[in-house]
JSON list of C-alpha atoms and ligand atoms in Angstrom, two decimals:
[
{"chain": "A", "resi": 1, "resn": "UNK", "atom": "CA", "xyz": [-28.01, -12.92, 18.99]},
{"chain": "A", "resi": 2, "resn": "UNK", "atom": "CA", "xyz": [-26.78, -11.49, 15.81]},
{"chain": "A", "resi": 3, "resn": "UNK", "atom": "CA", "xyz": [-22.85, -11.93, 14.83]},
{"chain": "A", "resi": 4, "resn": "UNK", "atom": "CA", "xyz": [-20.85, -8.96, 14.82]},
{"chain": "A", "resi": 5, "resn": "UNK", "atom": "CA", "xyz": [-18.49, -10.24, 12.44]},
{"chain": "A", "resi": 6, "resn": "UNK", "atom": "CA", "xyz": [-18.44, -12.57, 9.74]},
{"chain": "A", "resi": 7, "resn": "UNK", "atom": "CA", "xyz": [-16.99, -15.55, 9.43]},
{"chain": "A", "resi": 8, "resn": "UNK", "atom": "CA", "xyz": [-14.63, -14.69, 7.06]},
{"chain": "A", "resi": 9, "resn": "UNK", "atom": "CA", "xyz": [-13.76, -11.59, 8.92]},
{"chain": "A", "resi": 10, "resn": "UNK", "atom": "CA", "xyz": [-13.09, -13.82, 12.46]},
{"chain": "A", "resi": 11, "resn": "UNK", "atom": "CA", "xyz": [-10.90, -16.07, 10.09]},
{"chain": "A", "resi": 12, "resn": "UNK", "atom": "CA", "xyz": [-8.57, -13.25, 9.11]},
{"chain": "A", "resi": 13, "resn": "UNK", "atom": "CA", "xyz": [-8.97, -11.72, 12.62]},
{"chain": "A", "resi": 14, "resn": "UNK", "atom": "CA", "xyz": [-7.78, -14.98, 13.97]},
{"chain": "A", "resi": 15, "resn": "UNK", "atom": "CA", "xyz": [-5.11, -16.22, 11.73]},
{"chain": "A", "resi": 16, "resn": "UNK", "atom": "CA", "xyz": [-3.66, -12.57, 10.03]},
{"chain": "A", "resi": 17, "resn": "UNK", "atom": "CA", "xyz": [-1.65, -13.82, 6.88]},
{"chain": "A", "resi": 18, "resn": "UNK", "atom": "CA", "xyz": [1.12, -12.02, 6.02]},
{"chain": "A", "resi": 19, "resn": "UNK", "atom": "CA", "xyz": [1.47, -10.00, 9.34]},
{"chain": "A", "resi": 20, "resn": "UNK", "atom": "CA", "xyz": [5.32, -8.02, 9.66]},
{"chain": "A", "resi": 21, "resn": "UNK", "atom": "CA", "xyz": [7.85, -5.57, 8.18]},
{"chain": "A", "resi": 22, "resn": "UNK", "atom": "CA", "xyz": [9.98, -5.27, 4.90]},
{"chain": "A", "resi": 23, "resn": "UNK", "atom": "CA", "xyz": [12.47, -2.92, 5.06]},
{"chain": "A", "resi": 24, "resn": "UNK", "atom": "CA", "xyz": [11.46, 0.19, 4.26]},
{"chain": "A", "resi": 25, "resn": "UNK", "atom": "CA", "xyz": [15.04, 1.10, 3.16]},
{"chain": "A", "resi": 26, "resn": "UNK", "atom": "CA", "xyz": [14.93, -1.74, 0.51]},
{"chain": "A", "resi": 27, "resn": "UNK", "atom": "CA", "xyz": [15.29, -0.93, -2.58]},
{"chain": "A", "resi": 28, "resn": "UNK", "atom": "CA", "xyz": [12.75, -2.97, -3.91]},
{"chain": "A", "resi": 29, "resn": "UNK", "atom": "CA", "xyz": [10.31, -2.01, -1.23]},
{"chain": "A", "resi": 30, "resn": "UNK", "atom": "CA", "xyz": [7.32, 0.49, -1.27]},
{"chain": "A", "resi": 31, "resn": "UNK", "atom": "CA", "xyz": [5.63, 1.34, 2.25]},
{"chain": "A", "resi": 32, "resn": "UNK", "atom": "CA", "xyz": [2.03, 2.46, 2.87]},
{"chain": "A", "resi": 33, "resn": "UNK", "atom": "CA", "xyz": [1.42, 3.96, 5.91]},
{"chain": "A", "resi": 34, "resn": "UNK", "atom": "CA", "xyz": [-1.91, 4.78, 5.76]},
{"chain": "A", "resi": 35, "resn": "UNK", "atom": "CA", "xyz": [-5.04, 6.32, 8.98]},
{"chain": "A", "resi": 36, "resn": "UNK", "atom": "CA", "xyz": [-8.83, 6.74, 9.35]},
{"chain": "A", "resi": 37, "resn": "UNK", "atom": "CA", "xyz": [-10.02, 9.84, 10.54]},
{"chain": "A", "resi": 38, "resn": "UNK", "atom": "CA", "xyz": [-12.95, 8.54, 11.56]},
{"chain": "A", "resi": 39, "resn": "UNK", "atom": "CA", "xyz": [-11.74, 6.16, 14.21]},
{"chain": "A", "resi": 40, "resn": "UNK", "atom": "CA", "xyz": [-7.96, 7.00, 14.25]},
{"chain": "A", "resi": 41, "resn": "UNK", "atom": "CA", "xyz": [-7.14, 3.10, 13.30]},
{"chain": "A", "resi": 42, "resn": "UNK", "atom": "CA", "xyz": [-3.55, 3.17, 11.23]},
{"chain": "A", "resi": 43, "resn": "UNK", "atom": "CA", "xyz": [-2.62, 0.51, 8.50]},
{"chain": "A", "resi": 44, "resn": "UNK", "atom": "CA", "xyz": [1.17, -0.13, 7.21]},
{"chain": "A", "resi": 45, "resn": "UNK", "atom": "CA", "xyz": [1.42, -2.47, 4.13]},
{"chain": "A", "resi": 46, "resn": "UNK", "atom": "CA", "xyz": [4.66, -3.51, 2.47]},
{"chain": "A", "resi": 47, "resn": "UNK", "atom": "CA", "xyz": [4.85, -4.53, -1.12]},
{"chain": "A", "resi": 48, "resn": "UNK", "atom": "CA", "xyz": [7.94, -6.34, -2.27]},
{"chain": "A", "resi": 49, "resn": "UNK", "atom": "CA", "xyz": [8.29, -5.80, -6.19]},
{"chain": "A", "resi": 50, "resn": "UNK", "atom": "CA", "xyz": [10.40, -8.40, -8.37]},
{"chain": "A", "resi": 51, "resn": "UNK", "atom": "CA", "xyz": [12.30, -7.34, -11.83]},
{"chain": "A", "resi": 52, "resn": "UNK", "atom": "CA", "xyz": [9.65, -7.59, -13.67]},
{"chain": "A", "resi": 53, "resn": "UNK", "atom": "CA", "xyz": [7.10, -5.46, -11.73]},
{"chain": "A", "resi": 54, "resn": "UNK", "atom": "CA", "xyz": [5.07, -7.99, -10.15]},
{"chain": "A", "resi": 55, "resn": "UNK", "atom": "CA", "xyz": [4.58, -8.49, -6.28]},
{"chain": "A", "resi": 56, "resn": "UNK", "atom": "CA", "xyz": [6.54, -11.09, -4.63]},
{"chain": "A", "resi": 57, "resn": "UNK", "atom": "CA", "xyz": [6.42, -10.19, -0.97]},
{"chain": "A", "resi": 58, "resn": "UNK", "atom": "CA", "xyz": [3.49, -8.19, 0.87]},
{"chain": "A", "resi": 59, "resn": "UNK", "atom": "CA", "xyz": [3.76, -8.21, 4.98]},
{"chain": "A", "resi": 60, "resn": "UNK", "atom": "CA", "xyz": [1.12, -5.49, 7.05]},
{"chain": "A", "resi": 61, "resn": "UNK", "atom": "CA", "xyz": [0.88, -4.16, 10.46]},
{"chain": "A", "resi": 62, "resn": "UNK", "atom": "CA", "xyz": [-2.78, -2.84, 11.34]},
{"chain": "A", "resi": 63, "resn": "UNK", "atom": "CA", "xyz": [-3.79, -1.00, 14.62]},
{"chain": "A", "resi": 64, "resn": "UNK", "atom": "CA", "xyz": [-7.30, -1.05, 14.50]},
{"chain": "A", "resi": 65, "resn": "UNK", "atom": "CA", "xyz": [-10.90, -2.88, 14.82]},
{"chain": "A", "resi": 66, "resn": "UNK", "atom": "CA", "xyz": [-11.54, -6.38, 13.54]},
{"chain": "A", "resi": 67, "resn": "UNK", "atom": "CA", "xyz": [-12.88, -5.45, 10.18]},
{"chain": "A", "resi": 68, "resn": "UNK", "atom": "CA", "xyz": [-9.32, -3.13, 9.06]},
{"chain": "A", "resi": 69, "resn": "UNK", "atom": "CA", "xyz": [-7.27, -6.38, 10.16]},
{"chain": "A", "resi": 70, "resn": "UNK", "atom": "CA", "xyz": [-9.16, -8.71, 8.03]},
{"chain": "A", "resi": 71, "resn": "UNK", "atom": "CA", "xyz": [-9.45, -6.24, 5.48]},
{"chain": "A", "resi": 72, "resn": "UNK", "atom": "CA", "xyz": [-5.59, -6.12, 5.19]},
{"chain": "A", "resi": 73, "resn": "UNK", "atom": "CA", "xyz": [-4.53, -9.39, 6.20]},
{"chain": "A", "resi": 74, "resn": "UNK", "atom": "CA", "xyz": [-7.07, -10.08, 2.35]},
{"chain": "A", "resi": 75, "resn": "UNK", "atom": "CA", "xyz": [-5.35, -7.42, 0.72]},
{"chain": "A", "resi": 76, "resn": "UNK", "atom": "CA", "xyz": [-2.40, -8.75, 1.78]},
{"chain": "A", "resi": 77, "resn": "UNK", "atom": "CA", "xyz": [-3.42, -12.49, -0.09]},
{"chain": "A", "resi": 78, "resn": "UNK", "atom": "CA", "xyz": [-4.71, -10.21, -2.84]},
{"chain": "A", "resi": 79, "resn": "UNK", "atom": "CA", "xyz": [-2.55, -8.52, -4.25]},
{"chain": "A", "resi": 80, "resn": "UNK", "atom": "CA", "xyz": [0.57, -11.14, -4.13]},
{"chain": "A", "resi": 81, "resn": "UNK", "atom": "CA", "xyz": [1.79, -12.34, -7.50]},
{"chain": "A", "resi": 82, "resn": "UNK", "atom": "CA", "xyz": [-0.33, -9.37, -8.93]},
{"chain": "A", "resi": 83, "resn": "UNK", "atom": "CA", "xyz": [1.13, -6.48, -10.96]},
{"chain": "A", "resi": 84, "resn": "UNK", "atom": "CA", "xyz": [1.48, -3.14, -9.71]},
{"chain": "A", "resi": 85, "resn": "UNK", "atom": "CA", "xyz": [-0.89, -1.98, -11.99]},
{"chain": "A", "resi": 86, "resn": "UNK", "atom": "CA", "xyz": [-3.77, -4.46, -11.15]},
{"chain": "A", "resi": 87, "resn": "UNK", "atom": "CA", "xyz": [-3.34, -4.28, -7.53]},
{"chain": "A", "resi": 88, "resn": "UNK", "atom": "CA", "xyz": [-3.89, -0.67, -7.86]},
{"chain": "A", "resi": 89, "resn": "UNK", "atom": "CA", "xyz": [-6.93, -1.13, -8.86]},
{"chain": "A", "resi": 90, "resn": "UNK", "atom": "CA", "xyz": [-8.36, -3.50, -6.64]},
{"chain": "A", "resi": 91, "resn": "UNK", "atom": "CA", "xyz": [-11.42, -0.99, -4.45]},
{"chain": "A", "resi": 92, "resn": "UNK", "atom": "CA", "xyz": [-12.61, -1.24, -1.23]},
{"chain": "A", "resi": 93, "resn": "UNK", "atom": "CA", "xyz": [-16.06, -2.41, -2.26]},
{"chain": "A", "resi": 94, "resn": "UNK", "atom": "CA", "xyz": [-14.38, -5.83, -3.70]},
{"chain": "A", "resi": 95, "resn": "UNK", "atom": "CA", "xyz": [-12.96, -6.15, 0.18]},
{"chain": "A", "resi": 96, "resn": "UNK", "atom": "CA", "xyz": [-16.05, -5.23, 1.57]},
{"chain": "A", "resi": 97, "resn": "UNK", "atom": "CA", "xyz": [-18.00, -7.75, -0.45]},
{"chain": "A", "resi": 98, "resn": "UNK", "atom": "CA", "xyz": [-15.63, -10.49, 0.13]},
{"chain": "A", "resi": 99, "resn": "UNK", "atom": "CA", "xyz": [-15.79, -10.19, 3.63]},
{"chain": "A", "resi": 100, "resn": "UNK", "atom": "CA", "xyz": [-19.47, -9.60, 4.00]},
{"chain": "A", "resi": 101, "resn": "UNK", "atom": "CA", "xyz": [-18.70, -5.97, 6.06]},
{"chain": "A", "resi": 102, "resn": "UNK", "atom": "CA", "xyz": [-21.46, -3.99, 7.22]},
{"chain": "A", "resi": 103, "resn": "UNK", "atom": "CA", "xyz": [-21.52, -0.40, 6.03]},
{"chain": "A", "resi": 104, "resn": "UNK", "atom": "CA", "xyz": [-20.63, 1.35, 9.46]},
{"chain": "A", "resi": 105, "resn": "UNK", "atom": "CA", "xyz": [-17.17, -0.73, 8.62]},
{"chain": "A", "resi": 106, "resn": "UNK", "atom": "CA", "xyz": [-17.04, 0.01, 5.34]},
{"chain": "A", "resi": 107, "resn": "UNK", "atom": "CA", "xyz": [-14.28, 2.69, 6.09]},
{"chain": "A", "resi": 108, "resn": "UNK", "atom": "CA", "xyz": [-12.29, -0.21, 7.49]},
{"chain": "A", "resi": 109, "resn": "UNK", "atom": "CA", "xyz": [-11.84, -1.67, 4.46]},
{"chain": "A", "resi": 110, "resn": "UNK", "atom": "CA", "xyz": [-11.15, 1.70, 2.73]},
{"chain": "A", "resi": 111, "resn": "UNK", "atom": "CA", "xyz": [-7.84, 2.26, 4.59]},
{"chain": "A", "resi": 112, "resn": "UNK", "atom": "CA", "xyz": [-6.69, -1.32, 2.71]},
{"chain": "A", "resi": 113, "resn": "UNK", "atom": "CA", "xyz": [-7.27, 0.08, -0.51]},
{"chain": "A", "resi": 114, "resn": "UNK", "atom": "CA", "xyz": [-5.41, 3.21, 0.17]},
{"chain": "A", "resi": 115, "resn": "UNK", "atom": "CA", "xyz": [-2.39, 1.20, 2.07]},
{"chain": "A", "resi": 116, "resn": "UNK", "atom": "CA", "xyz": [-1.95, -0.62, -1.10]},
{"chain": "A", "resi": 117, "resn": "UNK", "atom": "CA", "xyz": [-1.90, 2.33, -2.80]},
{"chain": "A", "resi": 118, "resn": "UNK", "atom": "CA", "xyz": [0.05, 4.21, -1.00]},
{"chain": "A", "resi": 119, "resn": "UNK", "atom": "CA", "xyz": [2.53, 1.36, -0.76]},
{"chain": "A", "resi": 120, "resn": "UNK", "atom": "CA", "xyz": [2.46, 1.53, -4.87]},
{"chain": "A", "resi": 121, "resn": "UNK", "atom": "CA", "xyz": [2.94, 5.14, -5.14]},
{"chain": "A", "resi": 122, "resn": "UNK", "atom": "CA", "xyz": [5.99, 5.15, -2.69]},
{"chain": "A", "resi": 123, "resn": "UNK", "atom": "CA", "xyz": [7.25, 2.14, -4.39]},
{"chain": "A", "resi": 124, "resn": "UNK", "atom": "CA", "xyz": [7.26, 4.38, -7.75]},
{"chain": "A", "resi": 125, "resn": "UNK", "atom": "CA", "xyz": [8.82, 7.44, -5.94]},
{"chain": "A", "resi": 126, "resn": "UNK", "atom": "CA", "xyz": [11.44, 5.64, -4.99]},
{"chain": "A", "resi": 127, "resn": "UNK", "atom": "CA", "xyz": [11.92, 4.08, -8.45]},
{"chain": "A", "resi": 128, "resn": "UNK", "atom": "CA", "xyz": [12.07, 7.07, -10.60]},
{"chain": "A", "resi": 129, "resn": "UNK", "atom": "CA", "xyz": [14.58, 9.15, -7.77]},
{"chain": "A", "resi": 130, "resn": "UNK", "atom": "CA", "xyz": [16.99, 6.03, -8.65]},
{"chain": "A", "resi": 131, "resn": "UNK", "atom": "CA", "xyz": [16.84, 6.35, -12.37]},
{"chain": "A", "resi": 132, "resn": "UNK", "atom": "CA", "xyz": [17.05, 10.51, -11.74]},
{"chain": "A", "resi": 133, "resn": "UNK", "atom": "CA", "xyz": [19.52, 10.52, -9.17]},
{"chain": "A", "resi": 134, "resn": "UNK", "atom": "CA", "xyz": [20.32, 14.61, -8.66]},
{"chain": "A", "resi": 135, "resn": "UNK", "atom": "CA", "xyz": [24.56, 14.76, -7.94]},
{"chain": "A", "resi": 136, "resn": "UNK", "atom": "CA", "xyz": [25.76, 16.74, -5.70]},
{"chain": "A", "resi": 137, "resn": "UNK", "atom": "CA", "xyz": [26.59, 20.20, -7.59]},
{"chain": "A", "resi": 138, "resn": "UNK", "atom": "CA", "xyz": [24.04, 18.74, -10.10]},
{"chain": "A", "resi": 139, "resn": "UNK", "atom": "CA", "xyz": [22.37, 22.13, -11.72]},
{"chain": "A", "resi": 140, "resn": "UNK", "atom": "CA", "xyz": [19.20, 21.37, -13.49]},
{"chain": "A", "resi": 141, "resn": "UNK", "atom": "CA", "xyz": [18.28, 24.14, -16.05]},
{"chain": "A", "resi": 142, "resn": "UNK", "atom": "CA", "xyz": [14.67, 23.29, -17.21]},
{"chain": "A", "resi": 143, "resn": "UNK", "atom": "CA", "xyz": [11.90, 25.45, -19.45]},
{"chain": "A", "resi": 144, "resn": "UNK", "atom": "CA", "xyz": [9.15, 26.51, -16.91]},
{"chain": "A", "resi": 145, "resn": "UNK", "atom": "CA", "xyz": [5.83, 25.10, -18.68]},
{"chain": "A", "resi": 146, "resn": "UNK", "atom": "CA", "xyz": [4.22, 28.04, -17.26]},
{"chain": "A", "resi": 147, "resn": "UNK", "atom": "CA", "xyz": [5.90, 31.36, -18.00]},
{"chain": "A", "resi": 148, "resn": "UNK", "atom": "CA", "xyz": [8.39, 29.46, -20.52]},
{"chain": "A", "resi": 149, "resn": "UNK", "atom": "CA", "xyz": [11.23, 30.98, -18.85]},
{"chain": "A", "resi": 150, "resn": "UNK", "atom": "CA", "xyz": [14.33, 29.13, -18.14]},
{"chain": "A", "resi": 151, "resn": "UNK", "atom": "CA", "xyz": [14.71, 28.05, -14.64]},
{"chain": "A", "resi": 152, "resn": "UNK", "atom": "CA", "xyz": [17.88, 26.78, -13.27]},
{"chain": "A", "resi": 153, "resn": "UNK", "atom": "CA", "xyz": [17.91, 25.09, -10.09]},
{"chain": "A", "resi": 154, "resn": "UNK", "atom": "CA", "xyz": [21.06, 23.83, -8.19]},
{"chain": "A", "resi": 155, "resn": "UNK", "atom": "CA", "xyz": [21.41, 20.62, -5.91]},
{"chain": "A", "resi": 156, "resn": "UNK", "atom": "CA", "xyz": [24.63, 20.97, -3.97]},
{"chain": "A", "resi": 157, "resn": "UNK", "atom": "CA", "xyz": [24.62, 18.18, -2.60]},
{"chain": "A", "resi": 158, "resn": "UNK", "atom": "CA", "xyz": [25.01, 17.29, 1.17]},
{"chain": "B", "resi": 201, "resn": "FES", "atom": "FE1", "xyz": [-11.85, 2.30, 11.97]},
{"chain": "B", "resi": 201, "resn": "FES", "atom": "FE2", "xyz": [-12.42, -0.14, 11.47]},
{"chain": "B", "resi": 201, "resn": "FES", "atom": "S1", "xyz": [-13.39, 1.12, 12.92]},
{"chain": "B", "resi": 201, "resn": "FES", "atom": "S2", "xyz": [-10.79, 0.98, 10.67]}
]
């Protein structure tokens, strides 16, 4: 009878690493939250980012098959002590090879490298709103790159 999983996949499946929550309020903390269509399976993955832009902390909660668990719980192992900009580019087909998946599951693996992603881009968001913070009563007046008009648009504030 033929194994429906690999080894390495029963390993991860077994024995997640890195399974949890950061705080998504955290300053320091980007969330992925992250769903196949195909299935419906959902993936969260927290990245914790130090002063100098590398990943210190990564923690992930997966509802899904065997194959998006292991495929996060690697991710997870990944992309820690990486920087932001060379976890982003880790792809699916690295996961996917690492963990010997079959291509039916190869959308399992997919949602990991969009939860990292995701996680990155939401880290960033949050980022560049703190170094922009609008103030209350804050108007912006800005040149409109399409028309070149000026555009002037208030914040007041809560
Ligand atoms: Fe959907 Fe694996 S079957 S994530």
């Amino acid at each position: 009878i033929a194994r429906a999983y690999h080894e390495k996949v029963i390993s991860h499946y077994e024995s997640p690493r890195n399974v949890g929550s950061l705080n998504k309020n955290d300053f320091d903390v980007g969330t992925g939250l992250v769903g196949a269509p195909a299935c419906g399976d959902v993936m969260k993955l927290q990245i914790r980012v130090d002063e100098q832009g590398i990943i210190s902390d990564v923690k992930f909660k997966t509802f899904g098959c065997g194959s998006a668990i292991a495929s996060s719980s690697y991710m997870t192992e990944r992309v820690k002590g990486l920087s932001l900009e060379d976890a982003g580019k880790i792809k699916n087909t690295e996961i996917a090879k690492e963990l010997c998946l079959p291509p039916v599951k190869l959308h399992c693996s997919m949602l990991a490298e969009d939860a990292i992603r995701s996680a990155i881009r939401d880290y960033q968001a949050k980022r560049s709103t703190m170094a922009n913070p609008k103030k209350p009563g804050f108007i912006d007046v800005s040149q409109s790159a399409a028309t070149g008009e000026t555009v002037a648009t208030a914040h007041p504030g809560q």
